[in-house]
Structure formats: structure tokens, C-alpha cells
PDB file of C-alpha atoms in Angstrom:
ATOM      1  CA  UNK A  10      39.703 154.222  95.220  1.00  0.00           C
ATOM      2  CA  UNK A  11      40.807 152.819  98.591  1.00  0.00           C
ATOM      3  CA  UNK A  12      40.019 149.317  97.507  1.00  0.00           C
ATOM      4  CA  UNK A  13      42.064 149.685  94.321  1.00  0.00           C
ATOM      5  CA  UNK A  14      45.028 150.993  96.249  1.00  0.00           C
ATOM      6  CA  UNK A  15      44.703 148.123  98.716  1.00  0.00           C
ATOM      7  CA  UNK A  16      44.655 145.547  95.876  1.00  0.00           C
ATOM      8  CA  UNK A  17      47.657 147.066  94.173  1.00  0.00           C
ATOM      9  CA  UNK A  18      49.613 147.023  97.417  1.00  0.00           C
ATOM     10  CA  UNK A  19      48.545 143.410  98.008  1.00  0.00           C
ATOM     11  CA  UNK A  20      49.679 142.393  94.454  1.00  0.00           C
ATOM     12  CA  UNK A  21      53.044 144.155  94.934  1.00  0.00           C
ATOM     13  CA  UNK A  22      53.634 142.362  98.249  1.00  0.00           C
ATOM     14  CA  UNK A  23      52.517 139.013  96.746  1.00  0.00           C
ATOM     15  CA  UNK A  24      54.931 139.568  93.814  1.00  0.00           C
ATOM     16  CA  UNK A  25      57.836 140.304  96.132  1.00  0.00           C
ATOM     17  CA  UNK A  26      56.998 137.211  98.235  1.00  0.00           C
ATOM     18  CA  UNK A  27      56.914 135.041  95.116  1.00  0.00           C
ATOM     19  CA  UNK A  28      60.277 136.439  93.934  1.00  0.00           C
ATOM     20  CA  UNK A  29      61.819 135.847  97.396  1.00  0.00           C
ATOM     21  CA  UNK A  30      60.426 132.364  97.534  1.00  0.00           C
ATOM     22  CA  UNK A  31      61.797 131.617  94.050  1.00  0.00           C
ATOM     23  CA  UNK A  32      65.247 132.896  94.980  1.00  0.00           C
ATOM     24  CA  UNK A  33      65.247 130.983  98.257  1.00  0.00           C
ATOM     25  CA  UNK A  34      64.168 127.720  96.595  1.00  0.00           C
ATOM     26  CA  UNK A  35      66.811 128.232  93.903  1.00  0.00           C
ATOM     27  CA  UNK A  36      69.472 128.736  96.560  1.00  0.00           C
ATOM     28  CA  UNK A  37      68.380 125.568  98.428  1.00  0.00           C
ATOM     29  CA  UNK A  38      68.318 123.546  95.193  1.00  0.00           C
ATOM     30  CA  UNK A  39      71.760 124.805  94.245  1.00  0.00           C
ATOM     31  CA  UNK A  40      73.149 124.006  97.739  1.00  0.00           C
ATOM     32  CA  UNK A  41      71.610 120.483  97.634  1.00  0.00           C
ATOM     33  CA  UNK A  42      73.127 119.889  94.158  1.00  0.00           C
ATOM     34  CA  UNK A  43      76.572 121.070  95.190  1.00  0.00           C
ATOM     35  CA  UNK A  44      76.432 119.032  98.369  1.00  0.00           C
ATOM     36  CA  UNK A  45      75.577 115.952  96.312  1.00  0.00           C
ATOM     37  CA  UNK A  46      78.509 116.679  93.896  1.00  0.00           C
ATOM     38  CA  UNK A  47      80.874 117.033  96.863  1.00  0.00           C
ATOM     39  CA  UNK A  48      79.600 113.880  98.540  1.00  0.00           C
ATOM     40  CA  UNK A  49      79.865 111.809  95.365  1.00  0.00           C
ATOM     41  CA  UNK A  50      83.395 113.056  94.812  1.00  0.00           C
ATOM     42  CA  UNK A  51      84.371 112.163  98.323  1.00  0.00           C
ATOM     43  CA  UNK A  52      82.832 108.703  97.982  1.00  0.00           C
ATOM     44  CA  UNK A  53      84.668 108.169  94.720  1.00  0.00           C
ATOM     45  CA  UNK A  54      87.986 109.121  96.349  1.00  0.00           C
ATOM     46  CA  UNK A  55      87.374 106.755  99.247  1.00  0.00           C
ATOM     47  CA  UNK A  56      86.467 103.920  96.873  1.00  0.00           C
ATOM     48  CA  UNK A  57      89.278 104.343  94.352  1.00  0.00           C
ATOM     49  CA  UNK A  58      92.333 105.589  96.224  1.00  0.00           C
ATOM     50  CA  UNK A  59      93.163 102.702  98.637  1.00  0.00           C
ATOM     51  CA  UNK A  60      93.644 100.235  95.737  1.00  0.00           C
ATOM     52  CA  UNK A  61      95.407 102.861  93.656  1.00  0.00           C
ATOM     53  CA  UNK A  62      97.843 103.666  96.482  1.00  0.00           C
ATOM     54  CA  UNK A  63      98.498  99.947  97.099  1.00  0.00           C
ATOM     55  CA  UNK A  64      99.384  99.525  93.402  1.00  0.00           C
ATOM     56  CA  UNK A  65     101.325 102.728  92.792  1.00  0.00           C
ATOM     57  CA  UNK A  66     103.424 103.177  95.882  1.00  0.00           C
ATOM     58  CA  UNK A  67     105.570 100.066  95.218  1.00  0.00           C
ATOM     59  CA  UNK A  68     106.040 101.398  91.674  1.00  0.00           C
ATOM     60  CA  UNK A  69     107.445 104.576  93.133  1.00  0.00           C
ATOM     61  CA  UNK A  70     109.668 103.008  95.784  1.00  0.00           C
ATOM     62  CA  UNK A  71     110.871  99.721  94.245  1.00  0.00           C
ATOM     63  CA  UNK A  72     113.872  99.585  91.896  1.00  0.00           C
ATOM     64  CA  UNK A  73     116.921  97.630  90.908  1.00  0.00           C
ATOM     65  CA  UNK A  74     120.216  99.427  90.436  1.00  0.00           C
ATOM     66  CA  UNK A  75     120.559  97.958  86.916  1.00  0.00           C
ATOM     67  CA  UNK A  76     117.210  99.470  85.768  1.00  0.00           C
ATOM     68  CA  UNK A  77     116.727 102.306  88.277  1.00  0.00           C
ATOM     69  CA  UNK A  78     116.323 104.975  85.578  1.00  0.00           C
ATOM     70  CA  UNK A  79     113.660 102.949  83.768  1.00  0.00           C
ATOM     71  CA  UNK A  80     111.858 102.116  87.017  1.00  0.00           C
ATOM     72  CA  UNK A  81     111.706 105.699  88.201  1.00  0.00           C
ATOM     73  CA  UNK A  82     110.780 106.981  84.712  1.00  0.00           C
ATOM     74  CA  UNK A  83     107.795 104.620  84.799  1.00  0.00           C
ATOM     75  CA  UNK A  84     106.755 106.182  88.154  1.00  0.00           C
ATOM     76  CA  UNK A  85     106.938 109.826  86.988  1.00  0.00           C
ATOM     77  CA  UNK A  86     103.505 109.830  85.249  1.00  0.00           C
ATOM     78  CA  UNK A  87     101.907 108.776  88.580  1.00  0.00           C
ATOM     79  CA  UNK A  88     102.944 112.124  90.114  1.00  0.00           C
ATOM     80  CA  UNK A  89     101.527 115.641  89.799  1.00  0.00           C
ATOM     81  CA  UNK A  90     103.691 117.980  87.687  1.00  0.00           C
ATOM     82  CA  UNK A  91     104.959 119.886  90.743  1.00  0.00           C
ATOM     83  CA  UNK A  92     105.823 116.815  92.756  1.00  0.00           C
ATOM     84  CA  UNK A  93     107.233 115.089  89.657  1.00  0.00           C
ATOM     85  CA  UNK A  94     109.817 117.884  89.287  1.00  0.00           C
ATOM     86  CA  UNK A  95     110.806 117.594  92.947  1.00  0.00           C
ATOM     87  CA  UNK A  96     110.928 113.784  92.786  1.00  0.00           C
ATOM     88  CA  UNK A  97     113.008 113.834  89.559  1.00  0.00           C
ATOM     89  CA  UNK A  98     115.528 116.187  91.111  1.00  0.00           C
ATOM     90  CA  UNK A  99     115.869 113.868  94.190  1.00  0.00           C
ATOM     91  CA  UNK A 100     116.149 110.816  91.913  1.00  0.00           C
ATOM     92  CA  UNK A 101     118.782 112.304  89.706  1.00  0.00           C
ATOM     93  CA  UNK A 102     120.860 113.845  92.533  1.00  0.00           C
ATOM     94  CA  UNK A 103     120.593 111.112  95.149  1.00  0.00           C
ATOM     95  CA  UNK A 104     118.626 107.931  94.443  1.00  0.00           C
ATOM     96  CA  UNK A 105     120.092 106.925  91.035  1.00  0.00           C
ATOM     97  CA  UNK A 106     123.794 107.663  91.854  1.00  0.00           C
ATOM     98  CA  UNK A 107     123.561 105.989  95.245  1.00  0.00           C
ATOM     99  CA  UNK A 108     121.685 102.958  93.833  1.00  0.00           C
ATOM    100  CA  UNK A 109     124.370 102.395  91.213  1.00  0.00           C
ATOM    101  CA  UNK A 110     127.270 103.022  93.549  1.00  0.00           C
ATOM    102  CA  UNK A 111     126.029 100.590  96.213  1.00  0.00           C
ATOM    103  CA  UNK A 112     124.216  98.247  93.790  1.00  0.00           C
ATOM    104  CA  UNK A 113     120.937  98.648  95.629  1.00  0.00           C
ATOM    105  CA  UNK A 114     117.831  96.580  95.023  1.00  0.00           C
ATOM    106  CA  UNK A 115     114.645  97.707  96.758  1.00  0.00           C
ATOM    107  CA  UNK A 116     111.492  95.635  96.968  1.00  0.00           C
ATOM    108  CA  UNK A 117     108.391  97.344  98.336  1.00  0.00           C
ATOM    109  CA  UNK A 118     105.139  95.765  99.478  1.00  0.00           C
ATOM    110  CA  UNK A 119     102.086  97.608 100.704  1.00  0.00           C
ATOM    111  CA  UNK A 120     100.632  95.743 103.688  1.00  0.00           C
ATOM    112  CA  UNK A 121      97.825  98.193 104.588  1.00  0.00           C
ATOM    113  CA  UNK A 122      96.025 101.275 103.320  1.00  0.00           C
ATOM    114  CA  UNK A 123      93.484 103.584 104.876  1.00  0.00           C
ATOM    115  CA  UNK A 124      91.873 106.833 103.791  1.00  0.00           C
ATOM    116  CA  UNK A 125      92.664 109.694 106.209  1.00  0.00           C
ATOM    117  CA  UNK A 126      90.622 112.384 104.491  1.00  0.00           C
ATOM    118  CA  UNK A 127      88.838 112.765 101.190  1.00  0.00           C
ATOM    119  CA  UNK A 128      87.385 115.613  99.246  1.00  0.00           C
ATOM    120  CA  UNK A 129      86.130 115.877  95.680  1.00  0.00           C
ATOM    121  CA  UNK A 130      89.550 117.041  94.279  1.00  0.00           C
ATOM    122  CA  UNK A 131      92.034 115.815  96.897  1.00  0.00           C
ATOM    123  CA  UNK A 132      92.574 113.093  99.429  1.00  0.00           C
ATOM    124  CA  UNK A 133      95.140 111.780 101.903  1.00  0.00           C
ATOM    125  CA  UNK A 134      95.843 108.071 102.351  1.00  0.00           C
ATOM    126  CA  UNK A 135      97.896 106.338 105.033  1.00  0.00           C
ATOM    127  CA  UNK A 136     100.031 103.552 103.528  1.00  0.00           C
ATOM    128  CA  UNK A 137     101.846 100.930 105.532  1.00  0.00           C
ATOM    129  CA  UNK A 138     104.734  99.620 103.477  1.00  0.00           C
ATOM    130  CA  UNK A 139     107.431  97.017 104.044  1.00  0.00           C
ATOM    131  CA  UNK A 140     110.690  97.348 102.115  1.00  0.00           C
ATOM    132  CA  UNK A 141     113.576  95.011 101.648  1.00  0.00           C
ATOM    133  CA  UNK A 142     116.782  96.821 100.720  1.00  0.00           C
ATOM    134  CA  UNK A 143     119.760  94.801  99.490  1.00  0.00           C
ATOM    135  CA  UNK A 144     123.071  96.272  98.403  1.00  0.00           C
ATOM    136  CA  UNK A 145     126.340  94.702  97.226  1.00  0.00           C
ATOM    137  CA  UNK A 146     127.028  93.352 100.741  1.00  0.00           C
ATOM    138  CA  UNK A 147     123.988  91.097 100.026  1.00  0.00           C
ATOM    139  CA  UNK A 148     122.811  91.634 103.559  1.00  0.00           C
ATOM    140  CA  UNK A 149     119.095  92.502 103.328  1.00  0.00           C
ATOM    141  CA  UNK A 150     117.697  95.299 105.455  1.00  0.00           C
ATOM    142  CA  UNK A 151     114.010  95.027 106.320  1.00  0.00           C
ATOM    143  CA  UNK A 152     112.223  98.314 106.853  1.00  0.00           C
ATOM    144  CA  UNK A 153     108.618  99.123 107.754  1.00  0.00           C
ATOM    145  CA  UNK A 154     107.280 102.568 106.811  1.00  0.00           C
ATOM    146  CA  UNK A 155     104.142 104.556 107.347  1.00  0.00           C
ATOM    147  CA  UNK A 156     103.518 107.068 104.597  1.00  0.00           C
ATOM    148  CA  UNK A 157     101.021 109.824 104.166  1.00  0.00           C
ATOM    149  CA  UNK A 158     100.245 109.943 100.455  1.00  0.00           C
ATOM    150  CA  UNK A 159      98.409 113.026  99.259  1.00  0.00           C
ATOM    151  CA  UNK A 160      96.493 112.632  96.049  1.00  0.00           C
ATOM    152  CA  UNK A 161      95.158 115.365  93.809  1.00  0.00           C
ATOM    153  CA  UNK A 162      92.635 114.973  90.997  1.00  0.00           C
ATOM    154  CA  UNK A 163      94.044 116.351  87.759  1.00  0.00           C
ATOM    155  CA  UNK A 164      91.373 116.173  85.082  1.00  0.00           C
ATOM    156  CA  UNK A 165      89.773 112.790  85.631  1.00  0.00           C
ATOM    157  CA  UNK A 166      92.945 111.167  86.980  1.00  0.00           C
ATOM    158  CA  UNK A 167      94.163 110.864  90.538  1.00  0.00           C
ATOM    159  CA  UNK A 168      97.867 111.672  90.874  1.00  0.00           C
ATOM    160  CA  UNK A 169     100.203 111.556  93.807  1.00  0.00           C
ATOM    161  CA  UNK A 170     100.734 115.123  94.984  1.00  0.00           C
ATOM    162  CA  UNK A 171     103.198 114.411  97.859  1.00  0.00           C
ATOM    163  CA  UNK A 172     104.538 111.531  99.947  1.00  0.00           C
ATOM    164  CA  UNK A 173     105.418 112.189 103.598  1.00  0.00           C
ATOM    165  CA  UNK A 174     107.025 109.579 105.824  1.00  0.00           C
ATOM    166  CA  UNK A 175     105.379 109.475 109.232  1.00  0.00           C
TER     167      UNK A 175
END
């Protein structure tokens, strides 16, 4: 009888150990999978966003007073819905009226881009931009800017979530 009890106790302990080992291995495998997903997302952001920022930032900042509404309307889909609403308000209240009043033409060129931080669903990019602003006085004003551009992944698309001058 003592041997039977000992075997039963040994089987119970072995069963618990197998269950604990299975749970631990599942947790480790899950952690490794999630880490790989995060790393790949970060790598994708670092690979894609510098070129995307270099292309899209001039589209957001460059305009001609004769076509300013069309230029800015073309830039709206590049922005997240929250930032788009804020940007449209600023464009309608300040940028468009001022551009037409002063006959402003803005040319924007990105001269450098670097990734500041990147995650699977968001990233921040530093953009170095040169602008030439000409108004009806025809005296060009040259301006260099550093911008922090925050991107957010919406679905499968990276959109500009915020632009902060630095």
C-alpha cells in the first residue's frame, strides 16, 4: 500500500511539473513572438519613414497663393484625422487668407531626415527643411527649420500625427 501511495504522489507531482513546464514554455514562446513582432514593426518604421517624411513634408508646407486651397487639400490625406482637423482649422483661419492677402509663394525642400524613435505603431522623425518664402514684394526670405514629425500607423498606412518646430 505504501508503494502505491508513493507512486500516486510521484505521478501527481510529475503531472504538475509537466503542466508548469508547458505553461512556462508557452509564455516564453509568446514573449519571443511578440518581441519579434515589435522588432519588425520598429525596423519597418525606421526603413520607411525617412523617405516618406522627405516626400510628404514639402507637400504640407509648400504652396502658391493662387492654388493654396488645392495644395493644402492634397496634403490633408497625409495627416491623421485628429491632426487633419487642427491643420484645416489653422489653414482656413490663417494660412489661406494670409497667403492670398500677401500673395505668398512657399517652396520647401527637405535637406535631411533622421529617425528619433520608432515603435511598431508610432515613430518620431527629425526633418531639416529649407523654405523660400516670397510675397508680393518679391523679396525672397530664406528660412531653415528643424521639425519633429510624429507619425502614427493607421491601418497599414503611416500618417503624420503632429508636426512640432524645434
